[in-house]
Amino acid sequence: MSVAIPQELVERLAAAHRVAVLTGAGISAESGIPTFRDALTGLWARYDPQELATPEGFARNPKLVWEWYAARRASIAGVQPNPGHAALAALEKRFEQFTLVTQNIDSLHQRAGSREVVELHGNIARVKCSIEQIIVSDFPADESPPRCPCGAFLRPDVVWFGEMLPAEALAKAEAAAEQCEVFLSIGTSAQVYPAAELPLRALSAGATVVEINPERTALSRHVHFALQGSAGAILPQLLQELRRVA
Ligand code: BV8
């Protein structure tokens, strides 16, 4: 089902040299990965994700949290990038500066061919020592959670609620939001900070801000263009319109 893309938006995008994008769980929904809030299907239905994705939750029940991430890692291993990821990888090639910032931890942007991906919340494929914070690549698969050689528990290399975001990634994302001419917010409920602040930063720096999301969010009333629909349908369409004019 195609969504009408305003000609004014296509023209602003065609004239832009610097574009920034923020993606959330919604862009991976069409690959079959449940969005964050409904990631707790089945066994996880009785837990609050903001409870499990915290240092306190891990300290309280390291086995449960480790197994929640192991289950999510296993479900991600079985899915493919979708046309929304592919369209962003194609769009990246059309601009002098194209910064793709993601809140997702699923590597689907990289697998779709996006070359420069700024991961604000880490990556579920990586595991680190919960004390030394160093990445550990091989560990015993029969322990839950496995331990680092130093004796501490290993944990997923993702940013939990209440934890600081990687400073370099956040600085890159903020600079891109400030310098871009067009900012696309795609598949995010715009509720989690400081990621949710990025489109507002772009807005106050004078960029054209576009939201692509099937439902309205906290951001919708601030943007110049709110395209209500799925990323997998709208992004290929946007790419096609761009190819027509430039
Ligand atoms: C921090 C990794 C400093 C783990 C995640 C300022 C104001 C208010 C609150 C705070 C603030 N600063 C800090 C906070 C607290 C907190 C926060 O923001 N809480 C919220 C809930 C109010 N933030 C933090 O703790 C951050 N740390 O700020 O450090 C600090 C330090 C100490 C004390 C205070 C501050 C850390 C946040 C990172 C948490 N980690 N992920 C994991 O994944 O397990 S967040 C996780 O949830 C995701 O990464 C993602 O970012 C977020 C979910 O958001 P979305 O991606 O938007 O997904 P969601 O399901 O919400 O929405 C999906 C959307 O897609 C929907 O709108 C849907 O309609 C749409 N959709 C569906 N289908 C499609 C689609 N769109 C397009 N196409 C489709 N087909």
CSV table of C-alpha atoms and ligand atoms in Angstrom, one decimal:
chain,number,residue,atom,x,y,z
A,1,MET,CA,0.0,0.0,0.0
A,2,SER,CA,1.8,3.1,-1.2
A,3,VAL,CA,1.8,6.4,0.8
A,4,ALA,CA,1.8,9.7,-1.0
A,5,ILE,CA,5.2,11.3,-0.7
A,6,PRO,CA,5.0,15.1,-0.9
A,7,GLN,CA,6.9,16.5,-3.9
A,8,GLU,CA,8.4,19.2,-1.6
A,9,LEU,CA,10.0,16.5,0.5
A,10,VAL,CA,11.5,14.8,-2.5
A,11,GLU,CA,12.9,18.1,-3.8
A,12,ARG,CA,14.5,18.9,-0.3
A,13,LEU,CA,16.1,15.5,-0.2
A,14,ALA,CA,17.3,15.8,-3.8
A,15,ALA,CA,18.9,19.1,-3.0
A,16,ALA,CA,20.5,17.9,0.3
A,17,HIS,CA,24.2,17.1,0.7
A,18,ARG,CA,24.1,16.0,4.3
A,19,VAL,CA,21.5,13.5,5.5
A,20,ALA,CA,21.1,11.9,9.0
A,21,VAL,CA,18.8,9.0,9.9
A,22,LEU,CA,17.7,7.5,13.2
A,23,THR,CA,16.2,4.1,13.2
A,24,GLY,CA,14.4,2.1,15.9
A,25,ALA,CA,12.9,-1.3,16.3
A,26,GLY,CA,10.2,-0.6,13.8
A,27,ILE,CA,12.5,-0.9,10.8
A,28,SER,CA,13.3,-4.5,11.8
A,29,ALA,CA,9.7,-5.4,12.5
A,30,GLU,CA,9.2,-6.5,8.9
A,31,SER,CA,12.1,-8.8,9.2
A,32,GLY,CA,10.2,-10.6,11.9
A,33,ILE,CA,12.0,-9.1,15.0
A,34,PRO,CA,9.4,-8.0,17.5
A,35,THR,CA,9.7,-4.4,18.5
A,36,PHE,CA,11.2,-3.7,21.8
A,37,ARG,CA,8.0,-3.5,23.8
A,38,ASP,CA,6.5,-6.6,22.3
A,39,ALA,CA,9.9,-8.4,22.3
A,40,LEU,CA,8.6,-10.1,25.5
A,41,THR,CA,6.4,-12.7,23.7
A,42,GLY,CA,5.8,-16.1,25.2
A,43,LEU,CA,8.0,-16.9,28.1
A,44,TRP,CA,9.0,-13.2,28.5
A,45,ALA,CA,5.4,-11.9,28.5
A,46,ARG,CA,5.4,-11.7,32.3
A,47,TYR,CA,8.6,-9.5,32.5
A,48,ASP,CA,9.0,-5.8,32.0
A,49,PRO,CA,11.7,-5.2,29.3
A,50,GLN,CA,12.8,-2.1,31.2
A,51,GLU,CA,13.2,-4.4,34.2
A,52,LEU,CA,15.3,-7.0,32.3
A,53,ALA,CA,17.4,-4.5,30.3
A,54,THR,CA,19.0,-2.9,33.3
A,55,PRO,CA,22.2,-3.5,35.4
A,56,GLU,CA,19.9,-4.1,38.5
A,57,GLY,CA,17.9,-6.7,36.6
A,58,PHE,CA,21.1,-8.5,35.6
A,59,ALA,CA,22.5,-8.4,39.1
A,60,ARG,CA,19.2,-9.7,40.5
A,61,ASN,CA,18.8,-12.5,38.0
A,62,PRO,CA,21.8,-12.9,35.7
A,63,LYS,CA,20.6,-16.3,34.4
A,64,LEU,CA,17.2,-15.0,33.3
A,65,VAL,CA,18.7,-11.9,31.6
A,66,TRP,CA,21.4,-13.8,29.9
A,67,GLU,CA,18.8,-16.3,28.6
A,68,TRP,CA,16.5,-13.5,27.4
A,69,TYR,CA,19.3,-12.1,25.3
A,70,ALA,CA,20.3,-15.6,24.1
A,71,ALA,CA,16.8,-16.2,22.9
A,72,ARG,CA,16.7,-12.8,21.1
A,73,ARG,CA,20.1,-13.5,19.6
A,74,ALA,CA,18.9,-16.9,18.3
A,75,SER,CA,15.7,-15.3,16.8
A,76,ILE,CA,17.8,-12.6,15.1
A,77,ALA,CA,20.2,-15.2,13.6
A,78,GLY,CA,17.2,-16.6,11.6
A,79,VAL,CA,16.0,-13.4,10.0
A,80,GLN,CA,17.0,-11.3,6.9
A,81,PRO,CA,17.2,-7.5,6.3
A,82,ASN,CA,14.0,-6.2,4.7
A,83,PRO,CA,13.4,-3.7,1.8
A,84,GLY,CA,13.6,-0.8,4.3
A,85,HIS,CA,17.1,-1.7,5.4
A,86,ALA,CA,18.1,-2.2,1.7
A,87,ALA,CA,16.6,1.2,0.7
A,88,LEU,CA,18.7,2.9,3.4
A,89,ALA,CA,21.8,1.2,2.1
A,90,ALA,CA,21.1,2.5,-1.4
A,91,LEU,CA,20.2,6.0,-0.1
A,92,GLU,CA,23.6,6.1,1.6
A,93,LYS,CA,25.4,6.1,-1.8
A,94,ARG,CA,23.4,9.1,-3.0
A,95,PHE,CA,24.7,11.7,-0.5
A,96,GLU,CA,28.1,13.3,0.3
A,97,GLN,CA,27.4,12.8,4.0
A,98,PHE,CA,24.9,10.1,5.1
A,99,THR,CA,25.0,9.2,8.8
A,100,LEU,CA,22.8,6.2,9.8
A,101,VAL,CA,22.3,6.1,13.6
A,102,THR,CA,20.4,3.1,15.0
A,103,GLN,CA,19.0,2.2,18.4
A,104,ASN,CA,18.8,-1.4,17.2
A,105,ILE,CA,21.2,-4.1,18.3
A,106,ASP,CA,20.5,-6.6,15.5
A,107,SER,CA,23.2,-5.8,12.8
A,108,LEU,CA,20.5,-5.8,10.1
A,109,HIS,CA,21.7,-2.4,8.7
A,110,GLN,CA,25.2,-3.8,8.3
A,111,ARG,CA,23.9,-7.0,6.7
A,112,ALA,CA,21.9,-4.9,4.2
A,113,GLY,CA,25.1,-3.2,3.1
A,114,SER,CA,25.0,0.1,5.0
A,115,ARG,CA,28.7,1.0,5.4
A,116,GLU,CA,28.7,3.5,8.2
A,117,VAL,CA,26.3,2.5,11.1
A,118,VAL,CA,26.4,4.4,14.4
A,119,GLU,CA,25.1,1.9,17.1
A,120,LEU,CA,23.8,4.0,20.0
A,121,HIS,CA,22.8,1.0,22.1
A,122,GLY,CA,25.5,-1.6,21.3
A,123,ASN,CA,25.1,-4.9,19.5
A,124,ILE,CA,23.6,-8.2,20.8
A,125,ALA,CA,26.1,-10.2,18.8
A,126,ARG,CA,28.9,-8.9,21.1
A,127,VAL,CA,29.5,-10.1,24.7
A,128,LYS,CA,31.7,-8.3,27.3
A,129,CYS,CA,33.0,-8.8,30.8
A,130,SER,CA,30.6,-7.2,33.2
A,131,ILE,CA,33.5,-5.9,35.3
A,132,GLU,CA,36.4,-5.2,32.9
A,133,GLN,CA,34.0,-4.1,30.1
A,134,ILE,CA,36.3,-5.8,27.5
A,135,ILE,CA,34.7,-7.7,24.6
A,136,VAL,CA,35.1,-11.5,25.0
A,137,SER,CA,34.7,-13.6,21.9
A,138,ASP,CA,34.9,-17.2,23.0
A,139,PHE,CA,33.3,-18.5,26.2
A,140,PRO,CA,31.8,-21.8,27.4
A,141,ALA,CA,28.3,-22.3,25.9
A,142,ASP,CA,27.1,-24.5,28.7
A,143,GLU,CA,27.1,-21.8,31.4
A,144,SER,CA,24.3,-19.3,31.8
A,145,PRO,CA,25.7,-16.7,32.1
A,146,PRO,CA,29.3,-17.8,31.3
A,147,ARG,CA,32.1,-16.2,33.2
A,148,CYS,CA,35.1,-14.1,32.1
A,149,PRO,CA,38.5,-15.6,32.8
A,150,CYS,CA,38.7,-12.9,35.5
A,151,GLY,CA,35.7,-14.7,37.2
A,152,ALA,CA,33.0,-12.0,36.6
A,153,PHE,CA,29.8,-12.8,34.7
A,154,LEU,CA,29.8,-12.0,30.9
A,155,ARG,CA,26.9,-9.9,29.6
A,156,PRO,CA,25.6,-8.7,26.2
A,157,ASP,CA,27.5,-5.6,24.9
A,158,VAL,CA,24.3,-3.5,24.8
A,159,VAL,CA,23.4,-0.3,26.6
A,160,TRP,CA,20.9,-1.0,29.4
A,161,PHE,CA,18.5,1.6,30.9
A,162,GLY,CA,20.3,3.7,33.4
A,163,GLU,CA,23.7,3.2,31.5
A,164,MET,CA,25.6,5.8,29.6
A,165,LEU,CA,25.6,5.5,25.8
A,166,PRO,CA,29.0,5.0,24.1
A,167,ALA,CA,30.4,8.5,24.1
A,168,GLU,CA,31.9,8.4,20.6
A,169,ALA,CA,28.7,7.0,19.0
A,170,LEU,CA,26.6,9.6,20.8
A,171,ALA,CA,28.9,12.5,19.8
A,172,LYS,CA,28.8,11.3,16.1
A,173,ALA,CA,25.1,11.1,16.2
A,174,GLU,CA,24.7,14.6,17.8
A,175,ALA,CA,27.1,16.1,15.3
A,176,ALA,CA,25.2,14.5,12.4
A,177,ALA,CA,21.9,15.8,13.7
A,178,GLU,CA,23.3,19.3,14.0
A,179,GLN,CA,24.9,19.4,10.5
A,180,CYS,CA,22.4,17.6,8.4
A,181,GLU,CA,19.9,19.3,6.0
A,182,VAL,CA,17.4,16.5,6.2
A,183,PHE,CA,16.8,14.2,9.2
A,184,LEU,CA,14.8,11.0,8.9
A,185,SER,CA,13.3,9.4,12.0
A,186,ILE,CA,12.2,5.8,11.1
A,187,GLY,CA,10.4,3.1,13.1
A,188,THR,CA,11.0,4.6,16.6
A,189,SER,CA,8.4,5.5,19.2
A,190,ALA,CA,10.8,8.4,20.1
A,191,GLN,CA,10.4,7.6,23.9
A,192,VAL,CA,14.0,6.5,24.8
A,193,TYR,CA,16.5,9.2,25.6
A,194,PRO,CA,19.0,10.5,24.7
A,195,ALA,CA,18.3,9.0,21.2
A,196,ALA,CA,14.9,10.6,21.1
A,197,GLU,CA,16.5,14.0,21.5
A,198,LEU,CA,18.3,13.7,18.1
A,199,PRO,CA,15.5,14.6,15.8
A,200,LEU,CA,14.7,17.6,18.0
A,201,ARG,CA,18.3,18.7,17.8
A,202,ALA,CA,18.2,18.5,14.0
A,203,LEU,CA,14.9,20.5,14.1
A,204,SER,CA,16.5,23.3,16.2
A,205,ALA,CA,19.5,23.3,13.9
A,206,GLY,CA,17.2,24.1,11.0
A,207,ALA,CA,17.0,20.7,9.3
A,208,THR,CA,13.9,19.3,7.5
A,209,VAL,CA,12.7,16.5,9.8
A,210,VAL,CA,10.7,13.6,8.5
A,211,GLU,CA,9.1,10.8,10.4
A,212,ILE,CA,8.3,7.4,8.9
A,213,ASN,CA,6.2,5.3,11.2
A,214,PRO,CA,2.8,3.6,11.0
A,215,GLU,CA,1.5,5.2,14.2
A,216,ARG,CA,1.9,8.7,15.6
A,217,THR,CA,4.6,9.2,18.2
A,218,ALA,CA,5.8,11.9,20.6
A,219,LEU,CA,7.8,13.3,17.7
A,220,SER,CA,5.0,13.5,15.2
A,221,ARG,CA,3.7,16.9,16.1
A,222,HIS,CA,7.2,18.4,15.7
A,223,VAL,CA,8.2,17.2,12.3
A,224,HIS,CA,7.8,18.8,8.8
A,225,PHE,CA,6.7,15.6,7.2
A,226,ALA,CA,5.0,12.7,9.0
A,227,LEU,CA,4.7,9.7,6.6
A,228,GLN,CA,2.3,7.2,8.2
A,229,GLY,CA,3.2,3.7,7.0
A,230,SER,CA,5.7,1.0,7.2
A,231,ALA,CA,9.4,1.5,6.5
A,232,GLY,CA,9.6,-1.5,4.2
A,233,ALA,CA,7.0,0.2,1.9
A,234,ILE,CA,7.9,3.9,2.2
A,235,LEU,CA,11.7,3.9,2.0
A,236,PRO,CA,11.8,2.0,-1.4
A,237,GLN,CA,9.2,4.4,-2.7
A,238,LEU,CA,11.2,7.4,-1.5
A,239,LEU,CA,14.3,6.1,-3.2
A,240,GLN,CA,12.3,5.6,-6.4
A,241,GLU,CA,11.0,9.2,-6.3
A,242,LEU,CA,14.5,10.4,-5.7
A,243,ARG,CA,15.8,8.5,-8.7
A,244,ARG,CA,13.1,10.2,-10.8
A,245,VAL,CA,14.2,13.7,-10.0
A,246,ALA,CA,18.0,13.4,-9.5
B,1,BV8,C1,21.1,7.3,29.6
B,1,BV8,C2,19.3,-1.9,24.2
B,1,BV8,C3,22.4,8.6,31.1
B,1,BV8,C4,18.9,-3.0,25.2
B,1,BV8,C5,17.8,-0.1,24.8
B,1,BV8,C6,15.8,11.8,29.8
B,1,BV8,C7,14.4,11.9,29.8
B,1,BV8,C8,13.7,10.8,30.2
B,1,BV8,C9,14.3,9.6,30.5
B,1,BV8,C10,15.6,9.5,30.5
B,1,BV8,C11,16.4,10.6,30.1
B,1,BV8,N1,17.7,10.2,30.2
B,1,BV8,C12,17.8,8.9,30.6
B,1,BV8,C13,16.5,8.5,30.8
B,1,BV8,C14,16.2,7.1,31.2
B,1,BV8,C15,16.1,6.2,30.0
B,1,BV8,C16,14.9,6.5,29.2
B,1,BV8,O1,15.0,7.1,28.1
B,1,BV8,N2,13.8,5.9,29.6
B,1,BV8,C17,12.5,6.0,28.8
B,1,BV8,C18,11.8,4.7,28.8
B,1,BV8,C19,11.8,7.2,29.4
B,1,BV8,N3,17.3,6.2,29.2
B,1,BV8,C20,18.4,5.6,29.5
B,1,BV8,O2,18.5,5.0,30.6
B,1,BV8,C21,19.6,5.6,28.6
B,1,BV8,N4,20.8,6.0,29.3
B,1,BV8,O3,20.4,8.2,29.3
B,1,BV8,O4,22.2,7.4,30.3
B,1,BV8,C22,21.8,8.3,32.4
B,1,BV8,C23,22.5,7.4,33.2
B,1,BV8,C24,22.0,7.2,34.5
B,1,BV8,C25,20.8,7.7,34.9
B,1,BV8,C26,20.1,8.6,34.1
B,1,BV8,C27,20.6,8.9,32.8
B,1,BV8,C28,19.8,4.3,27.9
B,1,BV8,C29,18.7,3.9,27.0
B,1,BV8,C30,19.1,2.7,26.2
B,1,BV8,C31,18.3,1.5,26.7
B,1,BV8,N5,18.6,0.3,25.8
B,1,BV8,N6,18.2,-1.1,24.0
B,1,BV8,C32,18.0,-4.0,24.5
B,1,BV8,O5,17.6,-3.8,23.4
B,1,BV8,O6,17.7,-5.0,25.2
B,1,BV8,S1,16.5,0.8,24.5
B,1,BV8,C33,15.4,-0.1,23.5
B,1,BV8,O7,14.2,0.4,23.6
B,1,BV8,C34,15.8,0.0,22.1
B,1,BV8,O8,17.1,0.0,21.8
B,1,BV8,C35,15.1,1.2,21.6
B,1,BV8,O9,15.9,2.3,21.7
B,1,BV8,C36,14.0,1.3,22.7
B,1,BV8,C37,12.7,1.0,22.0
B,1,BV8,O10,12.4,2.1,21.3
B,1,BV8,P1,12.1,1.9,19.7
B,1,BV8,O11,13.3,1.4,19.0
B,1,BV8,O12,11.5,3.1,19.3
B,1,BV8,O13,11.1,0.7,19.7
B,1,BV8,P2,9.6,0.7,20.1
B,1,BV8,O14,9.1,-0.6,20.3
B,1,BV8,O15,9.4,1.7,21.3
B,1,BV8,O16,8.9,1.5,18.9
B,1,BV8,C38,8.9,0.9,17.6
B,1,BV8,C39,8.2,1.8,16.7
B,1,BV8,O17,8.2,1.2,15.4
B,1,BV8,C40,6.7,2.0,17.0
B,1,BV8,O18,6.4,3.4,17.0
B,1,BV8,C41,5.9,1.3,15.9
B,1,BV8,O19,4.8,1.9,15.6
B,1,BV8,C42,6.9,1.4,14.8
B,1,BV8,N7,6.8,0.3,13.8
B,1,BV8,C43,6.2,-0.9,13.9
B,1,BV8,N8,6.3,-1.6,12.7
B,1,BV8,C44,6.9,-0.7,11.8
B,1,BV8,C45,7.2,0.5,12.5
B,1,BV8,N9,7.9,1.5,11.9
B,1,BV8,C46,8.2,1.3,10.6
B,1,BV8,N10,7.9,0.2,9.9
B,1,BV8,C47,7.2,-0.8,10.5
B,1,BV8,N11,7.0,-1.9,9.7
